[in-house]
mmCIF file of C-alpha atoms and ligand atoms in Angstrom:
data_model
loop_
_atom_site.group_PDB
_atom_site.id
_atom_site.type_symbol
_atom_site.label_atom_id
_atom_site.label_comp_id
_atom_site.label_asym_id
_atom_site.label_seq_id
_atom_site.Cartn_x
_atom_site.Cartn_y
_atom_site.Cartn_z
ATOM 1 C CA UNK A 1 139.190 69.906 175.722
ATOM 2 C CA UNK A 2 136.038 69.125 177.533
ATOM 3 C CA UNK A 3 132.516 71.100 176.364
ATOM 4 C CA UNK A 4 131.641 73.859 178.136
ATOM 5 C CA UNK A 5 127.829 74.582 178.399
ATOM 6 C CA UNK A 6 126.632 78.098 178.604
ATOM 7 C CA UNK A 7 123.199 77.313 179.380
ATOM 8 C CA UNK A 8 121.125 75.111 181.736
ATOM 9 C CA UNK A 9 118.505 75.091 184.782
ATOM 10 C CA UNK A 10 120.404 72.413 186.759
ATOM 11 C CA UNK A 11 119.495 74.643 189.664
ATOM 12 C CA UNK A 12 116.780 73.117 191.874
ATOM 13 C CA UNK A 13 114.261 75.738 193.202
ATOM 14 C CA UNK A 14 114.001 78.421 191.165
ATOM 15 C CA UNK A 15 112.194 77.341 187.793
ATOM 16 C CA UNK A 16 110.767 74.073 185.650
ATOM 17 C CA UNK A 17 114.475 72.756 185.420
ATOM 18 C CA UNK A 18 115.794 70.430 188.140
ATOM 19 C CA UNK A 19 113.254 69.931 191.118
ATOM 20 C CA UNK A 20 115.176 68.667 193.984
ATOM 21 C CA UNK A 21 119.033 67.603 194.823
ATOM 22 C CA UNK A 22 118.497 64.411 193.798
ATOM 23 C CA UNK A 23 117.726 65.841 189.972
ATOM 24 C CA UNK A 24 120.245 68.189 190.318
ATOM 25 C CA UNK A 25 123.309 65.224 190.402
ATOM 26 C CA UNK A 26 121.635 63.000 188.021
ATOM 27 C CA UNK A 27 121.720 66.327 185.239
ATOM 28 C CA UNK A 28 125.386 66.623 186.772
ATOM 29 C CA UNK A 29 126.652 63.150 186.416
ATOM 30 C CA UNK A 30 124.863 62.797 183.155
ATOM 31 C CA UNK A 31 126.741 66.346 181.575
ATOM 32 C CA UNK A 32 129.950 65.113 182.542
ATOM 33 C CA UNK A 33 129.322 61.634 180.714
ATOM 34 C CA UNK A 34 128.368 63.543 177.649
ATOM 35 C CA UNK A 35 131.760 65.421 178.025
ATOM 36 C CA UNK A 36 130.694 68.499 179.986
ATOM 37 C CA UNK A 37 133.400 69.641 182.459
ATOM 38 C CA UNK A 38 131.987 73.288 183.094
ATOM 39 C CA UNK A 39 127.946 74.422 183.206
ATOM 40 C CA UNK A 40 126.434 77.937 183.664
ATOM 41 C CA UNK A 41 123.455 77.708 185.856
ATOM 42 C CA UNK A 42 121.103 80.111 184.573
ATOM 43 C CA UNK A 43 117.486 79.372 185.680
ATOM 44 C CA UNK A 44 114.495 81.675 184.277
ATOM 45 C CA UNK A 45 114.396 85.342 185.306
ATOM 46 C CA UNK A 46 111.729 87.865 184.672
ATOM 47 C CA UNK A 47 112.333 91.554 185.066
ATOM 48 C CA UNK A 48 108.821 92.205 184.741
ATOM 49 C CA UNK A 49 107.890 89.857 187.340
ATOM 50 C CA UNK A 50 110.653 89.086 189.600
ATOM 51 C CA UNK A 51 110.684 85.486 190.045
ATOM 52 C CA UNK A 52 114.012 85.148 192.357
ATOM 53 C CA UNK A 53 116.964 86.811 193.493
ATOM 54 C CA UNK A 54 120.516 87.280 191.980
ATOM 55 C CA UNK A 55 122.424 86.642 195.481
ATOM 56 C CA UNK A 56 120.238 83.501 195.540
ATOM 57 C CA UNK A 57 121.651 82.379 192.804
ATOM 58 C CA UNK A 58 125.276 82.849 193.659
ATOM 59 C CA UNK A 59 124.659 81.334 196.839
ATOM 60 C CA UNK A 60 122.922 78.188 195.524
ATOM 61 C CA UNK A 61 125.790 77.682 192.800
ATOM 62 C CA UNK A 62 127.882 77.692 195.909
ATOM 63 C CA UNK A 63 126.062 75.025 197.640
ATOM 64 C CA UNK A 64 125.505 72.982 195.073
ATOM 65 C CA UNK A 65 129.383 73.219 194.168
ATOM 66 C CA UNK A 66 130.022 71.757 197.121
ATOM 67 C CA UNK A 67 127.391 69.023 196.883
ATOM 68 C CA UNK A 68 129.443 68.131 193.614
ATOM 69 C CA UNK A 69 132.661 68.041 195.271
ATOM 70 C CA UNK A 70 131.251 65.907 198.167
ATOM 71 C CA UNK A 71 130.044 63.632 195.587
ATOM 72 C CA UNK A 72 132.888 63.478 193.180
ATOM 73 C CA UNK A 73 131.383 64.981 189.990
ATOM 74 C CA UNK A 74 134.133 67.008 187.969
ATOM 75 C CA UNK A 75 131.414 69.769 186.794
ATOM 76 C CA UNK A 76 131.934 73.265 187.606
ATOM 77 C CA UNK A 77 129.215 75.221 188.474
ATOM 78 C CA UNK A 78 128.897 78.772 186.641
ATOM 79 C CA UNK A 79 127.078 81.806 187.421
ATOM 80 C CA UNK A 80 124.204 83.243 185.361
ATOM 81 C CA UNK A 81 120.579 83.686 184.447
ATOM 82 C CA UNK A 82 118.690 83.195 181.727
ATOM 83 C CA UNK A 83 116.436 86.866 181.406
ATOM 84 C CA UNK A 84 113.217 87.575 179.531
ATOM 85 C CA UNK A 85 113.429 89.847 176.181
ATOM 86 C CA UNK A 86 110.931 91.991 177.823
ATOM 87 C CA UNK A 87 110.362 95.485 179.027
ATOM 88 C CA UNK A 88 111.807 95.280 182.391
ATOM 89 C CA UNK A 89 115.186 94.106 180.829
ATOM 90 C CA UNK A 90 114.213 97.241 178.920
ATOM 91 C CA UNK A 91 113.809 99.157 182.055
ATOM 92 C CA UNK A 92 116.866 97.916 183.651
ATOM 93 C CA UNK A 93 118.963 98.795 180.561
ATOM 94 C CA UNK A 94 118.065 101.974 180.458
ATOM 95 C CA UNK A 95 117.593 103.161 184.372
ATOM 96 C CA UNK A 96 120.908 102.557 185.372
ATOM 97 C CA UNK A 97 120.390 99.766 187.401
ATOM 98 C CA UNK A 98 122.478 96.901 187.878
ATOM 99 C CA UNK A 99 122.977 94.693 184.878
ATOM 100 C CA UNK A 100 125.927 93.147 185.370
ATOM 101 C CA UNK A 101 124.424 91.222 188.294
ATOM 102 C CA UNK A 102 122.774 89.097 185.458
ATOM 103 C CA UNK A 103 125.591 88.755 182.825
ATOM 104 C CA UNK A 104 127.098 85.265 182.829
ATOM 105 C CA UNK A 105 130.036 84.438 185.583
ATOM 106 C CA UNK A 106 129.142 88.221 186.466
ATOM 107 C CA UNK A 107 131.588 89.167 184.566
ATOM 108 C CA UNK A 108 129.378 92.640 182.420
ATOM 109 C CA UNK A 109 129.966 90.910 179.123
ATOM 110 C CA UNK A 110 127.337 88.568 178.196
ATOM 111 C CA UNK A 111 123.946 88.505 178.802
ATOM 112 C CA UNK A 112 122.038 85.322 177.672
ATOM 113 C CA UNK A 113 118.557 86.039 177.108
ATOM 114 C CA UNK A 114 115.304 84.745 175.668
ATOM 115 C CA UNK A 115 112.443 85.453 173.822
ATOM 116 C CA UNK A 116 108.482 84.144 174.114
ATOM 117 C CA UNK A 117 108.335 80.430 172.544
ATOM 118 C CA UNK A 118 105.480 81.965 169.857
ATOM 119 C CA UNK A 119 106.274 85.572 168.976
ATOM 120 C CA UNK A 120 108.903 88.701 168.870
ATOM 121 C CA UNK A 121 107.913 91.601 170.499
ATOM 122 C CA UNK A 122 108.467 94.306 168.452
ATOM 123 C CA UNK A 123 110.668 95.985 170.609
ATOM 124 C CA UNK A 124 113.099 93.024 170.741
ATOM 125 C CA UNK A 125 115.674 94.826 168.806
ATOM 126 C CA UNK A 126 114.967 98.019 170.661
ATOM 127 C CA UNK A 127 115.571 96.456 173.966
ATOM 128 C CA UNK A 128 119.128 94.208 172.720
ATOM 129 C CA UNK A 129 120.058 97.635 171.742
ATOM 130 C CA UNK A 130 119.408 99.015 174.853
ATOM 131 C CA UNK A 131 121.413 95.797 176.611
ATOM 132 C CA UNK A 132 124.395 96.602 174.212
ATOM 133 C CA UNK A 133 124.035 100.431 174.874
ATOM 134 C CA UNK A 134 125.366 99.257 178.771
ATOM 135 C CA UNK A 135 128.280 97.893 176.963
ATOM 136 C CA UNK A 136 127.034 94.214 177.195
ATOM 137 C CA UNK A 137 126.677 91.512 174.424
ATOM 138 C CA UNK A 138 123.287 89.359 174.519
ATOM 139 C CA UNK A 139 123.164 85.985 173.756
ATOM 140 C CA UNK A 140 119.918 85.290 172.166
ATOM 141 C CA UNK A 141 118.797 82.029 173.296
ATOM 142 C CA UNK A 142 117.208 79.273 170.775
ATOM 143 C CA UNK A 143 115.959 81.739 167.843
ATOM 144 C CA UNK A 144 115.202 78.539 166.259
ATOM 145 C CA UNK A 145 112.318 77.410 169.018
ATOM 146 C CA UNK A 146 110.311 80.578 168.013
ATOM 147 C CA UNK A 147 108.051 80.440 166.193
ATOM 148 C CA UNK A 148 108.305 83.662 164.591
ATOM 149 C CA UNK A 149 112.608 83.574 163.850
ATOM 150 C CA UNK A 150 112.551 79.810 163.277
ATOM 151 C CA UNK A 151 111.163 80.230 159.637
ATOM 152 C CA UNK A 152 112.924 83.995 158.908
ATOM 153 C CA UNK A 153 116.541 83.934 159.263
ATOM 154 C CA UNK A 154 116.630 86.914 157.782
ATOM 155 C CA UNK A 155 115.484 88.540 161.378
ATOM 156 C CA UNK A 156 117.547 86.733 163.333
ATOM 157 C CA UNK A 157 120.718 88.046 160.546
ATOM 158 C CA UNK A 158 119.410 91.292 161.657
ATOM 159 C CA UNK A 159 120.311 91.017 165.044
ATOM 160 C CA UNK A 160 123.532 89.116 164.616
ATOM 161 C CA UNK A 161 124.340 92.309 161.966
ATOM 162 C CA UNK A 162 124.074 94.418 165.025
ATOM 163 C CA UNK A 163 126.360 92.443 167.668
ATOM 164 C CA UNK A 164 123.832 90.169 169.221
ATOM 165 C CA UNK A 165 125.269 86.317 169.726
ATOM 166 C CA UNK A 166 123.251 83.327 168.921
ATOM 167 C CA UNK A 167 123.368 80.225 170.607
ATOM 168 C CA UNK A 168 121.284 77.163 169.645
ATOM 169 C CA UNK A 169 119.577 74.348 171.545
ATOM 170 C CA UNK A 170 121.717 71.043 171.545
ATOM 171 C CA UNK A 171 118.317 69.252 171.463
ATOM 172 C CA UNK A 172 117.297 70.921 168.164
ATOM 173 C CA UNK A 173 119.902 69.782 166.245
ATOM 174 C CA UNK A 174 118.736 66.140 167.756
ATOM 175 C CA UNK A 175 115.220 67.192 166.766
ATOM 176 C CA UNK A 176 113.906 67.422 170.308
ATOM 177 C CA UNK A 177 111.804 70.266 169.562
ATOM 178 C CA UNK A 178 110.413 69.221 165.687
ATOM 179 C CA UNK A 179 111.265 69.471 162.579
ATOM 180 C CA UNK A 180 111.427 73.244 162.137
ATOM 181 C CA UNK A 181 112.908 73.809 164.655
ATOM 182 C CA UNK A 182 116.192 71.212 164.110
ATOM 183 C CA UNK A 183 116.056 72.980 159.925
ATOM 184 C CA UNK A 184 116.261 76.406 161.497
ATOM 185 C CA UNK A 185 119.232 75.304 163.854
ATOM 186 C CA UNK A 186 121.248 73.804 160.980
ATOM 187 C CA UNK A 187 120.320 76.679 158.694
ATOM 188 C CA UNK A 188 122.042 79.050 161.660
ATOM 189 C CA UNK A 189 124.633 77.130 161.667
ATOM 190 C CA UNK A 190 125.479 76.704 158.200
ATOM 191 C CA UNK A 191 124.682 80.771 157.973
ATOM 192 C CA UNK A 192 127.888 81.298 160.625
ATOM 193 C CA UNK A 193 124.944 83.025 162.541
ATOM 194 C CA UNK A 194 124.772 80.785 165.450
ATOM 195 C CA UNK A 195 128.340 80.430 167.554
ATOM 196 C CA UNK A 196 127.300 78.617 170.761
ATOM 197 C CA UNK A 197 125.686 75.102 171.153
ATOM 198 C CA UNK A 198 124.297 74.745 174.413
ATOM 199 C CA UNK A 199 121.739 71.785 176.512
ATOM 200 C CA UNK A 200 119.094 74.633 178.100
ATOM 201 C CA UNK A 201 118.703 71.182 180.189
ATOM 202 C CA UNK A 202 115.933 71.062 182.389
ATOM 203 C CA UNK A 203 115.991 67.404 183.317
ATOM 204 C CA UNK A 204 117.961 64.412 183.237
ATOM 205 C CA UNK A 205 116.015 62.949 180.219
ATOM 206 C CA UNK A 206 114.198 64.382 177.749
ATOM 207 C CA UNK A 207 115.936 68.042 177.849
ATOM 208 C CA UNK A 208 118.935 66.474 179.348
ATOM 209 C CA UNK A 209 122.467 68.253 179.959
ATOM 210 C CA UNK A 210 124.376 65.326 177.457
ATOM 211 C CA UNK A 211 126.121 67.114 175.121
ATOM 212 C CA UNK A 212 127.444 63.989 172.923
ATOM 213 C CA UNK A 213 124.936 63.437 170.339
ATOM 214 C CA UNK A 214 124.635 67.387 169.316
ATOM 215 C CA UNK A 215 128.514 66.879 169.002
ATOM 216 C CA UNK A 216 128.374 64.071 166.874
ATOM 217 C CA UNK A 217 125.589 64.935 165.112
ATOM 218 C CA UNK A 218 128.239 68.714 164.577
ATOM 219 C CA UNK A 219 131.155 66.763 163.722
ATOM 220 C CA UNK A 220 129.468 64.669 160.826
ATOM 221 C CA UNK A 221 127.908 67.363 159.401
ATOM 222 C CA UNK A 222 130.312 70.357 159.854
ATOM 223 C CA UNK A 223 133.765 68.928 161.180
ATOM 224 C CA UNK A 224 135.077 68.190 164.397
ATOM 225 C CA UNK A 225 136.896 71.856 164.765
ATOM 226 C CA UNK A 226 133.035 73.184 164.602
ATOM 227 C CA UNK A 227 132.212 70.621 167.361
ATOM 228 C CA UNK A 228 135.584 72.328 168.973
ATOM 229 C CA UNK A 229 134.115 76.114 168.136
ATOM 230 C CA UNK A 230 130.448 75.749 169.037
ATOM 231 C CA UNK A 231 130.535 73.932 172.303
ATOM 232 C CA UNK A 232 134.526 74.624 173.862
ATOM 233 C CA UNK A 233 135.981 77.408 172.153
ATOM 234 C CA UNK A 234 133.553 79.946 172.322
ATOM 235 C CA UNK A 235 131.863 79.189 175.636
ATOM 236 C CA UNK A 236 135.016 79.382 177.333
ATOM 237 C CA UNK A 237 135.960 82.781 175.312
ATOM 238 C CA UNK A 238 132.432 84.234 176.708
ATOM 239 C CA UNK A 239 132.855 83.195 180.433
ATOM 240 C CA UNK A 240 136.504 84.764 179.702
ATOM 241 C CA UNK A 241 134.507 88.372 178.360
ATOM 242 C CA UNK A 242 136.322 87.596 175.524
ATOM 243 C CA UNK A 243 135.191 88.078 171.728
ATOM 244 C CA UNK A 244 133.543 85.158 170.252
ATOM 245 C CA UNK A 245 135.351 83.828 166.926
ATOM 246 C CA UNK A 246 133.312 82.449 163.711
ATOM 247 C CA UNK A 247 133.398 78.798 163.721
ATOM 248 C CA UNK A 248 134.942 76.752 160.751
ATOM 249 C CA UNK A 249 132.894 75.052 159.085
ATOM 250 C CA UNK A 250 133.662 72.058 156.296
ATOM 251 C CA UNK A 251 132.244 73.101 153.429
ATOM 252 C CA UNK A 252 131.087 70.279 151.855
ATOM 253 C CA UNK A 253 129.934 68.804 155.002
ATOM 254 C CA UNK A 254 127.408 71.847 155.227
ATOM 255 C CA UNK A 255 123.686 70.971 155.855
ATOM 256 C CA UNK A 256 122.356 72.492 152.444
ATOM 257 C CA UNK A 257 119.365 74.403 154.722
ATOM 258 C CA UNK A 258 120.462 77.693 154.434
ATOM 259 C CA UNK A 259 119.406 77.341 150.774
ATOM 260 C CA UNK A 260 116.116 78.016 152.037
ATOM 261 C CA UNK A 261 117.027 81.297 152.934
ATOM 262 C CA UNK A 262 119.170 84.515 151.829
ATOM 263 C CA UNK A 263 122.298 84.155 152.130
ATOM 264 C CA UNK A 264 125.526 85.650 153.977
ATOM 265 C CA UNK A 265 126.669 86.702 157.426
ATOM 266 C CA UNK A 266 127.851 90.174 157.319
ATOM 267 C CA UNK A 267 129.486 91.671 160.391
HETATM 268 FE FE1 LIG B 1 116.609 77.991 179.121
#
């Protein structure tokens, strides 16, 4: 089965992530190398701020859909956005407006969403809650590039304790981002905290959409059905609204990291 990737800004014109066409097949071709066959879109969006338009992004994933067809690049385009922990998602949430627009594939089940690089608002959990109050799951994008949640696990536990999903950069667990960041990936891993691996690509190098080298790097250390869990199993059960399942991990392939911190998943 071929990886599914919940999270990427292939999408030219709407954030940092691809700038033009040209970009935009060169992520494409490069995913479906690395074993991608299906990719949310799900450039930056700011409630606060309102940086672009939902029916602009459904009619760009269009577009571009075709592009790939016309081309001959067996990726399928996906749906989403990736929305700011911040207090117009709070507003949203709570006013009754429409946040199902935002969930991934549309579908009102999951909501991937991130937090400031540096800190945690306080209201984070305040706002998820909110999210989950609509009757929608968030995804909390790459605890482990804060700076804050990287080094306290027990926070990001928290969350998971109350029904919020954790996905993890693929390039963190190649140490893209540094060193504390790829220990706080492995430690949510080997916690059972984190149950998506995704690219968040932004360009064909660097950030890039291959998944192949988070899988391998998964399959030495945890087992091939965890490469299976993290990157197919569970990305497909989300675009499905489906429950996510815990992923198996080989326990004496496990990284050792969550020594560092307390330990348990508890759900
Ligand atoms: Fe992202």
């Amino acid at each position: 089965m071929p990886f599914t990737d919940l999270h990427s800004h292939i999408l030219p014109g709407f954030d940092d992530g691809a700038s033009d066409d040209t970009e935009f097949l060169d992520m494409a071709r490069i995913a479906v190398r690395g074993g991608t066959a299906r990719m949310a879109a799900t450039p930056h969006y700011d409630l606060e701020n309102p940086n672009l338009e939902l029916p602009a992004v459904l009619a760009s994933v269009a577009e571009h859909s075709e592009l790939l067809r016309g081309e001959g690049i067996a990726l399928e385009l996906i749906p989403g956005v990736e929305v700011r922990i911040n207090a117009g998602l709070y507003d949203l949430a709570g006013g009754g407006g429409d946040l199902k627009g935002p969930t991934l594939r549309c579908n009102g089940r999951y909501l991937l969403c991130d937090l400031p690089l540096i800190d945690m608002p306080t209201a984070t959990a305040d706002i998820l809650f909110r999210v989950q109050l609509c009757g929608i799951v968030p995804i909390l994008a790459h605890p482990e590039r804060n700076r804050f949640l990287s080094s306290r696990l027990e926070a990001v536990r928290a969350l998971v304790e109350r029904g919020v999903e954790v996905q993890i950069n693929s390039g963190s667990l190649e140490g893209l981002y540094g060193k504390t960041a790829q220990r706080s990936a492995l430690a949510l891993l080997d916690e059972g905290l984190a149950r998506i691996v995704a690219s968040d690509a932004h360009k064909p190098n660097g950030r890039s959409p291959d998944l192949s080298e988070a899988a391998r790097i998964i399959g030495r250390q945890y087992g091939e059905k965890a490469v299976r869990f993290l990157l197919e199993v569970n990305p497909e059960l989300a675009l499905a609204g489906e429950d996510l399942v815990d992923v198996p991990l080989e326990p004496q392939k496990r990284s050792g990291r969550s020594r560092l911190f307390a330990r348990g998943r508890q759900r």
